[in-house]
Structures are given as structure tokens and as C-alpha cells.
Amino acid sequence: MTMELDVFVGNTTIMDEEVYQLWLDGYTVNDAVRVRMDGGVMEECEASADVLLSDTMDQYRTFQMCERLLHSPSKLGNQLLFQIPPHRQAMLIERYYTFDDGFVREVLGKKLSKGTKKDLDDIGAKTGVTLKSCRRQFDNFKRVFKVVEELKGPLVENIHHHFLLSDKLARDYAAIVFFANNRFETGKRKLQYLTFQDFAFCAGQLISNWTVGAVDNMVEDMDVDLDKEFLQDLKELKVLINDKDLLDQHKSLVCTALRGKTNNLNEMETNFKNLSRGLVNIAAKLTNAKDVRDLFIDLVEKFIEPCRSDRWTSADVRLYLTHYNNSVHLLDTFKHQVVWNRYMDVVKSSINILHVRLDESEGLSCFMEKKKSQRWGR
Amino acid sequence: MPGKLKAKIVAGRHLPVMDRASDLTDAFVEVKFGNTTFKTDVCHKSLNPQWNSEWFKFEVDDEDLQDEPLQVTVLDHDTYSANDAIGKVYIDIDPLLCSEAASVISGWFPIYDTIHGIRGEINVLVKVELFNDLNRFRQSSCGVKFFCTASIPRCYRAVLVHGFVEELVVNEDPEYQWIDRIRTPRASNEARQRLISLMSGELQRKIGLKVLEMGGNAVVGYLQCFDLEGESGLVVRAIGTACTLDKLSSGSAPNTNTHMPVFGEDMTSTSGPPTPFRALPTTSSSLPPFSPSKPCSRQSSSSDTDLSLTPKTGKNTWVPFSHLQEFPFFTLTSFPPGFLVHVGGVVSARSVKLLDRIHNPDEPETRDAWWEEIRQEIKSHGKALGCHAVVGYSESTSICEEVCILSASGTAAILNPRYMREGCLDIGITDHRFEEPSPPSCGFCHIPYDELNMPFPAQLTYCYLCRRQKVPDVLFTTINLPAEAAVTGKGCLIQARLCRLKKKAQGEVNATAISNLLPFMEYELHTQLMNKLKLRSMNALFGLHIQISVGENMLLGLASATGVYLAALPPPGGIQIAGKTPGDLSAEHHILTIQKRINDTIAKNKELYQINPPELTEEVLGSPVPDSRQRSRLFRSHSESSDEVSELDLSHGKKDAFVLEIDDTDAVEDIHSLLTDAPTPTGFYSCNTEIMPGIYNWTSGVQMFTSVRVFRLSNANLTNQGLNKIFTDLCENLLKSFYFKLRSMIPCCLCQLNFTVAVPEEELIQVGGFRTSLVCNETEEQLQFPLELCADPSSANCQPASKASGKNSASVDYGSFADRCSTWLELLRLKAHTIRRGSVKTISSLERSSPLPEGRSRSLRSNRSFGGISVTVVKMTPLSFLPGTRIIKYLGIINMFFIRETTSLREEGGVSGFLHTFIAEVFSMVRAHVAALGGNAVVSYSMKECMLMENPNKNQAQCLINVSGDAVICVRETDQEPTPSTASI
């Protein structure tokens, strides 16, 4: 029985979370009905396909009407058209802004432009996300980006406030915005093993250490851009590799500290200069926008890959980096401790996570490592 | 000059972008009342303007205050061209005129445009200063309270019930005026909205005057209707029951159990004992002459049928003067204990009229005479049933082209004269009926008519409860089940549906055809109801509402009621099937199987509704098939354009009522349709009365909704059976849809299910040749009701005595239901986990309140928190109360009329999208008005009218909606302090 007109409106807007998810996932009404039928709703409540279709249509219509409001979530709270209990509003917003990790991984670090939008069907096909859902997610990224781009103050809080997202989701969006703004390269084959959450972690580190807002918590500061002054200062670190004495001194300090704590001491000793040069060179080049973009690929090529070839475990890497970092403080002639710390905090944790993931992806990591890695939050 | 209206425009928000170049708007506001207009400054380049205007003051008559709405228009300033309208807000200031209602209107109102819908919101403040007016001859009736609630409002007590008030106002419909050809659709819609707003204001004022004359101070059960008669004009009419109400002091704090008003002791002296009253000289014959229409500023006037008869009196002078109530009708459907003495049965009258153009709006006498005629019929039917009053009275119309069916129905009853104003009822001298007080649990079932001189053949037995008085074997009423009635088991919704084809015709021929069909429809609906009642093993119907709507080539009948088993009435007999041709073996076998199915169904229903009346040993219950003829509680008549009144005896002639004869395919169909009514799924209950008989524990979880469906009949040559099938399926599917949608709320009860059917106008088809073959009809039905979660957590400590007798198996389920409810959030959490990652966040954000320090949020546009502080939650319910809450204040009546039109139907998602948006918009505007009055709920809400016209070819549609209800402040029963903004969720 097909109706010419069929509407159902409640004073308190009635929404089914399951249908909402289907709608968000970009299912057509008919596909959604099929999914629901397979899900067994019909047996549960003795409904017919007609009833299911009519219900799905109603819900889809409601969601479409709500979508405009979801674009600026703060409006949802004081609009008068729909009476939705606050916790339902929060659910609607949260789910609307939730994205597929597979999808976001594809666009991470890309410019959120029309050009990228055109490739969405390819990305959709690759990740198995419907085009409709891809568009929604992409538009969400773009919308959040546009709003917070020019805003002052902490990035996460800005997102949290303007889009009323949960803390976790706001952090993820901060990572997306930050990556898009600085155009970090994440698509290279060598970086393929990294998930969005890995990058999100690194982004969190970068935001809290390398941006202007990181040093002085002034409200006027911007979290989206890297601190230019700091990048300039990084050039000073070159002394660590250029000054022969300093380099040797550093090396011996690290080796002394490492003695007896690892099985790979020999490899570490032989590779020290090479690795140190790699890390310091990365730092020194960061004034170049191009090199900023390649930060992650550089870290992999200059540090992780050499370690891999020497079969360092993640514990080794962590140990090495800790002492590599700490020993610098013992160098009396080295004057740039603050800059060094700021640089190394990010590099250390980033390399750790990058290395752990590589271990995992190649199935080499031991049980303990896995446990540790879970702390990065999946 | 007794009033000063003050308005202040504070701010706007979410305004639409009116200037494409800047993506902003230069908004200003015009505030208009009567002929006076004020303007605010232009707030340049802002979508969230702050006007903070001065107080605009209007000095006006209180007559105008009652009639006119305050009109707030938001415009976009344009330097070079005409200013563009963004939208309007009409604010009815009536609630401010009553000292006991709201004192200020303040809040955010949606800015509404008839073409674009809601476009942003505006914050307005309105106040009224009234001066005392001692003029006895004034035309205003400020201070009379109006209630849509069809019972004595919860925080009042009735000192006196005065009786029936009615009024009718006519005007030309702006949509059909010549000027409509040259003005824009927007202008035309706005003219119409404004006119109807004016007319209903005027109507209310005039009814108020009548109430004051009668010495009352309030109207309860106020029912206002619009008849859009098309070419012939626009009629706004209203009926209600005048009362004198006393506000209960807030200290006495009535809860829902003691909400029933207490009648004052003092009034017994004024109304006196039921001594011989002046018996009314047959009022019907001595119709008062129509009063000359009063000079009126506007082009509409009232129809005062009895205004000229009575001297105007002051508000408080209550003297038993010679004012005799012409019609002893009461629009109330629930009554204080002891008010209702006996109930006779349903009385109804219908009449088919041909509409003619209302040439002079100042003379609405024709319409008035029509209703007069119908009311006389009702009255005489009531008399025939031995009753002196009609309660649960309502009137309705169905219009198709120039044919109009007027219907009125009610329940004949005998009321306790102690509560009446003298002269209100026509009580005979021989009133033996009051001498013997009947027990409240069964008294109302006792027959009011003389046993020896029955108006129709009926089978009477002694009351099963008190054994002293006679009761009929079935009882049909239009009222709610009295609270004190003894009921066995649970109730359920019973519907009879019927379609009848008719030939297309014009004018007189058409009217005759319709009036010829009507008796048959009534008869069949009645038979269906009776059979379905028997099938459910019940013996009484409450809240019976029969709607017959007329279309181009068919008539639709829909009767809805709530069936119950009254303990006082005898148990219903079974249904027996009989064949016409005895001896035919196969046929007999067929009959046997059907008989078996019917018996099984009855047994199953008994179990389902927990009907297990105590066995009566000392009385012979007789065979399941009673020997006597069926008699009907229904008294109806039809009259054509002529004044003839034909009475219809609904008894089945010589046939036995409960024997269904299978003599042709029709009968087989009937029986099939009888058996195919899908049972309600477990956990659901439905009824069309206020409360579900047999369920007493309600939670405060209320959800009101409206659903509209239109079905296009594709087949041009349909038979009656085919149509019936489609119609029945439509209704059944709608119910099924509800059960499905509300499955998460189980156990729940759908109350006040209000079905309406309509056959919208057949569309004009341009190509001549297609005219006959391309018949497209639509069936629209719409309903609204709340649903209640009836398993409240308190069911654990619920006294088992209250739901004692028939509830052994179900009580177990109840516990688990309650359990399920309380763990609802838990379940949600679990589900959220399993469905998708990320949804876990739902919970965390639930507890979050405004997350940012103040310093930060100032720079941001909004600092919304999830606490729901910014928008007051307003509940809406068609019930006269909100379960679990206590109404502490009535803020005034809500009566709104909206038109919405679109010329981009496809873009708005087709008719469904269009209507969906519109209904949501109407809800939001009602909520905004209630919130602005300081209320948090609308009770007795109803959507009176929902007319949809579409033209998909032109990509156009238009819809009209009329809603009404009572704005109230309610608090949770446990709360002491009135905290409207927080008490809501």
C-alpha cells in the first residue's frame, strides 16, 4: 500500500538511533529498509514491510530537516523547530560528526579543497564508505576547519565549544584541522601502516609543543600554525652535529647511560652519529614549509628505518631516545636546552608511536609492547 | 478606553540571509495593533540583531484587545527597493486580559512566513494594563476564562454550571474575493490568517458576553471550529459550557486524586431543591426572533439567538431570573462525582445542506437556523430517552463543494440538579429518579427512561452490582468513563469503518443522494460497532465519535470508541452465525468453521482484556443469544434541506441482532472484516478516551504526535467492498505503524486516539476528455494522541488492592516492564556500544554541563550548555492532565490558525516533506507561545483542522492547520515549588 502522503510528527521528535546510523552511513531508504529487515526488527514487533518503509521514510525526512541545524550545532540547542531532549541532541551531533577512520586516513593532510572533494568517489570505493557518507564527513572536516581556522585560543576547546563535540572527538578534529592546515604528508607508501589515531596522537603532541599557544597560554594565540620563531630557533641545534667535540661528548654520555641496559648497544654506538645527524637535520630544515610537510616521512626514513634494519625493539628505541634526549642536558657548552626539549618531546613520542605501530604491523612485537601500545587509545 | 497594551522588541536570532551580497540582513520590526503601527530602528548587517526597542504603547478598547492579535512583522530594510518581509508573529494577548492567567508574555517566537515557513526567531515582551470598566453595556468580556478542557479544570472548583453557550460568526473568505486575483499568495494567506484570528477573537468575546449575562465567569469544553465553505464564505463557530469557577487556593494543593472540584455548600440554597420547575414551554416551537445585528466595525457579525431575550446583567449579580436555557447541552465529557445521575445513550443528528453564498455577512441567520434545527433534534431525542440533558455534546461539519453535512452528537443523561443553575434544565415534576440515591459505581448505568414506556425495544435486567435498578444490556456514550465506574478488565479501541460509493452529482440531487445514504451508513457503522463489541466480550462504549465525511463520489464513515466491560451491565452474548439455506452441507460446514473462529476470538479477547466477571449463580444468564430484538441506544435522524425529520429505528427489524446471516458475499466479507482486525501487540493499549479503563499507574512519559496519511485510489471502478477493504487496511496500517514506532516505549498506552477522515476535493483535471475516466480520490486521515508509559517505577510499591481482581497473569509482566524502563539508559548504552564506535560518547556528554570557563565563551557566539536552559521544554497532550504532574495554573487558551503554501513542492521533499515541516513548525509555534506565557505544557491539545491541497503538476501545495489547547504550568506531583522550567523533563 503506497501512500500519497505519509507523515508522522511527534511533539518530542522521535528518532531511532539505528536508522540514524543508516542514514549517516549513506544508505538509501530502500537499502536501509532491507538492512532493518535483516536485523530482525520485524519479527520483534510484528511489523510489515510497509510499516518499516513508512517509518524509515519518516525518520529520513526528520534527519534531513535536522541536518541544516547539525551544521552549526550550537543552533540545535536554541532552535525551536524540534523539541529534542539534550542527551539526544548530544547524540545527534556526536554521531553526525563521527567519521570513519579509514576515510579520514585517506584525506588526512590533504588540502580540504574542491579538488579533493572530486576524488571522494575514488576514496569511497577504496574504503568502502558510501559517497554520501564521504561527502558528509568531508564537509564536516571543511566546516570545522573554516570555523576554527581564524579563531584564537586552544584549538581543541574551540572545536569543542563551537561544535559541542565530546572531548575525544574534538581532539580528533583538532588533529584533522592541524594536519590539513600544515599539509603534513601522510599518504606515502612508507607511512601507510599508520592509522589515523597514530597521527592524531602525533598531532596532539605537535599542538601542545610546537604551536604558538604551546608556550604562553595567551588567549590570542593560535593553535593551528606552528611557532615560526621556534622553527627558526631549531637551526641552532645544528651545533650538536657540527661541533665535533659536542657530538663525541654526547655520544659517550648516551653510551655510558645505555651500558648494561640493552643487547643492541653495539649497533646503537655505531649508528649514533648517523641517527643524531638525521634528527638534528630534520629540526634544522623545519623552516621550510616543504620539509614541515615531510616531517613524518623524514622521521621514518632518517630514524625508524635504520633502527629497523638493526632490529631494535620498541623498548630499545624508547630507551635510546630517553638517554639521547637526557644526555644533552649534561652538555655544559650546549645553550639551547629549552628548544631542544621542545623539539625532542614531540620527536620522542612520535618516533615511539611510529615504531611501535611498525612493529605491530609486521607482527614482531611482543605481548608487552602490545599492551603498552593500547595505551595510545584505539 | 480601558486598556494600554505595551510591547517591546528585544532581539532576533537565526535570521535568514536577505542580502546575498553581504550574506547578512538589515532587519527592523513593525509592531501593529489595530490601526496603529510602530517601527524599530534598522539593525544593520546582522543575523542576530539586538533592537532593545523602547516600549511601544497602544491605547485601545478592551473590545479590540479581545478581538485583535498583536502583529509583529520582521522586515529587511532596503534603501532602493521595497522592504522585503521576513516573516510575522501573531501574538494573541487574550491570556493577559484575565487577572488569574499570565501577567506578561515574554520569549522567543518563531518568525513565520506563509511561503517560507519559520525564518529565525524574535524575542518580544508584551504587557497589558487594564483599567476598571464599570460600563454595564460594554461589548467586551475581559476576564471570562476559556478552557478547551472538557471537564472542570484541575485547580478550580465549579460553583455552578450554567449551561450551553454557542456563537457563530461568518465572513467572506479572502481567498475567494476578487482582490485575490491581483495580490500575491503571501498577502492572501496573511489576510486569511488575520481574518480568522480576528473572527475567533470576536467569537470568544461574544461568547464571553453571554457567559457574563448568565452570571458565569468561565467557559469549559470550549470547542471552536472553522467551516471553509469556499465560495460561500467562512464560518467560525464555537460551543462551550458556561460555568462559575472558583480557584482553589494553592495551599490546599489538590493532587490528581482529589482534583475533582468540590461543590460549595452555599450553592444548594440558591439552586434549591428539585421542586417543580417551570416546565419549559416547548422551546423548539417558540424560537426567539433573531436579534437585529449589532453595529459592528468589521464586516462580520454574530448570530445572537438569545441575546435579545435577556437583560444584560453585571458579572456578579446572580439572581434566578427568567432566563431559561434553551438547550440543556453540556460539552463536558468528564464530571465531578455525583454530577451524572443516569445515562440514557447516544443521541445524534445529521443534516445535509446546500451551501449558498453568504450575501450579507451581517446576517448569518441561515447557518444559525441550521444548527438550531439540529440542536432541537438532539434535544427531542434526549427527551425521548427520558433525559433532560445532553452531555459530551459536540458539533461538526463535512463540506464537499456546495454540499455540507452538519452533525451533532452527545449523550442523553440525567444530571443532578443540585449543581445546575435554576432553569438550566427542564426537569419534570415527576422526578422519582432522584429520590433513591444510587451507588456511584453503577448508578449512571441505570436507565433514565420509564421501563413501561421505553423509547425503543430493549432488554433490561437488574443491575449486576446493586440489583435494585434496571440496566440496559449495552450502553453507548460520547463521554469519558466516569472515574467511579466499576469496570472489569481493560478497555480497548473499537473502530467501525465504512465506505459508500455514490454517484457524482450536483446541487439538490447530490444532497438528496447523500441524505438517502446516511441512514444506511449509520446503521452499518452501528452494526459493526455492536459486533466488534461483542467480539471483545464487552458491553459498553465510551467516547463514541462517529465521523461521516463526504467526497465527490463517496462517503466515508469512521466510528471510534473505547469498549469496556461495565460490571453493572449484563455480560454480552456471543455471536452466532446462521446460513440462509439450511440443508446445504458444505455451507453448513463453512458456517461451523466461522462460528468456531468467532468463539475462539471471543475467548482469546476475554483473556487479552482480562474480562472475567464474577459468575452469577442466582440468576439465569440465558442463552448466549438473547431472544429479544436488538435495541439501539442510538437515536438519530437525518434531514435534508427540508425540515423533515425522519427517525430511524436501528433495531434490525425482525432479525435477531446477534445472529449474522450469511446469505450473500457481502455478509461473508463483513464477517471476515470482523475477524481480521489485528490485535494490539503485547505491551500496547489503545483507547480514544482520556484514560485507559483498567490501567491506573501512569508515568509522566508523554509523547503526543500527529500523523497524516493520504491514499490515492488508483482504480476507477471500485466496489463498496473493495473500498471498505482499502479503508480498513489504511486504518489498521496506521495503528500498526504507531505500534512499531513506539515499540521502544513499551509498555505504553495510546490515549485519546483521535482519528479523522476526509476526502479532499477531487482535483480539477484540465483535459476535458479525461474527466470521467481519471477519477482520483484521496483519503486522508489524521490522528493525534499522546502515549503514556504506563509501567512506572512505582508499580513495585503500588497497592495490589487497586488492581485486584482480574490481574493475575499480567502483574508478572508488569514488574519486568518496569524493570525494563528503569534500565532504559543502560540498554541504550549497551546498544550504543555494539552499533558503532564513537557512540559511546552519548553518555559522557549527557553529564556534561557548560564546559568552558566564562572568559572564553564570551568571544563565542553562543554559550549553550546541554542543560536545556535556553529552550523551555513544553509538553503537549490531548489529555486534560499530564500524568504524574499537578497543574498549578491555567495561563489561557491557545487557539492558532496557520496557512502554509509552497511553490516549490518537489524541492521541499514532496507533499510529505512539506506537511512534515509544516506540522513541526506548528508544534514549535505552539510551544513558543506557551513558553512565552510562562507555561510548560499544553493540555487538551487538539488539531482541529488539517486541510491539504496540492497540485504536483504546478509544483504547488497549500495547507491549513488549526490547533487549540490550554496553556498550563504544571509541576511534578512530588515537587512543592512551581518551577516550570525544570519540572518539565
mmCIF file with all atom_site columns, C-alpha atoms in Angstrom, chain B residues 15-16 18-28 42-51 76-77 79:
data_model
loop_
_atom_site.group_PDB
_atom_site.id
_atom_site.type_symbol
_atom_site.label_atom_id
_atom_site.label_alt_id
_atom_site.label_comp_id
_atom_site.label_asym_id
_atom_site.label_entity_id
_atom_site.label_seq_id
_atom_site.pdbx_PDB_ins_code
_atom_site.Cartn_x
_atom_site.Cartn_y
_atom_site.Cartn_z
_atom_site.occupancy
_atom_site.B_iso_or_equiv
_atom_site.pdbx_formal_charge
_atom_site.auth_seq_id
_atom_site.auth_comp_id
_atom_site.auth_asym_id
_atom_site.auth_atom_id
_atom_site.pdbx_PDB_model_num
ATOM 1  C CA . LEU B 1 15 ? 17.506 35.372 10.817 1.00 0.00 ? 15 LEU B CA 1
ATOM 2  C CA . PRO B 1 16 ? 17.697 34.329 7.171  1.00 0.00 ? 16 PRO B CA 1
ATOM 3  C CA . MET B 1 18 ? 18.302 38.590 2.939  1.00 0.00 ? 18 MET B CA 1
ATOM 4  C CA . ASP B 1 19 ? 21.205 40.308 1.233  1.00 0.00 ? 19 ASP B CA 1
ATOM 5  C CA . ARG B 1 20 ? 23.057 37.911 -0.996 1.00 0.00 ? 20 ARG B CA 1
ATOM 6  C CA . ALA B 1 21 ? 25.959 40.292 -1.434 1.00 0.00 ? 21 ALA B CA 1
ATOM 7  C CA . SER B 1 22 ? 26.913 40.588 2.207  1.00 0.00 ? 22 SER B CA 1
ATOM 8  C CA . ASP B 1 23 ? 25.317 37.342 3.416  1.00 0.00 ? 23 ASP B CA 1
ATOM 9  C CA . LEU B 1 24 ? 23.639 39.424 6.078  1.00 0.00 ? 24 LEU B CA 1
ATOM 10 C CA . THR B 1 25 ? 20.373 41.143 6.841  1.00 0.00 ? 25 THR B CA 1
ATOM 11 C CA . ASP B 1 26 ? 19.353 44.689 7.755  1.00 0.00 ? 26 ASP B CA 1
ATOM 12 C CA . ALA B 1 27 ? 16.373 43.862 9.891  1.00 0.00 ? 27 ALA B CA 1
ATOM 13 C CA . PHE B 1 28 ? 13.777 46.046 11.535 1.00 0.00 ? 28 PHE B CA 1
ATOM 14 C CA . VAL B 1 42 ? 17.089 49.132 11.476 1.00 0.00 ? 42 VAL B CA 1
ATOM 15 C CA . CYS B 1 43 ? 19.725 46.828 12.867 1.00 0.00 ? 43 CYS B CA 1
ATOM 16 C CA . HIS B 1 44 ? 22.278 46.794 10.092 1.00 0.00 ? 44 HIS B CA 1
ATOM 17 C CA . LYS B 1 45 ? 24.141 43.774 8.881  1.00 0.00 ? 45 LYS B CA 1
ATOM 18 C CA . SER B 1 46 ? 23.277 41.221 11.473 1.00 0.00 ? 46 SER B CA 1
ATOM 19 C CA . LEU B 1 47 ? 21.596 37.860 11.564 1.00 0.00 ? 47 LEU B CA 1
ATOM 20 C CA . ASN B 1 48 ? 21.235 38.190 15.321 1.00 0.00 ? 48 ASN B CA 1
ATOM 21 C CA . PRO B 1 49 ? 20.040 41.777 15.739 1.00 0.00 ? 49 PRO B CA 1
ATOM 22 C CA . GLN B 1 50 ? 19.620 43.428 19.120 1.00 0.00 ? 50 GLN B CA 1
ATOM 23 C CA . TRP B 1 51 ? 16.912 46.067 18.850 1.00 0.00 ? 51 TRP B CA 1
ATOM 24 C CA . ASP B 1 76 ? 14.651 43.593 5.732  1.00 0.00 ? 76 ASP B CA 1
ATOM 25 C CA . HIS B 1 77 ? 15.459 47.223 5.086  1.00 0.00 ? 77 HIS B CA 1
ATOM 26 C CA . THR B 1 79 ? 17.405 51.520 0.580  1.00 0.00 ? 79 THR B CA 1
#
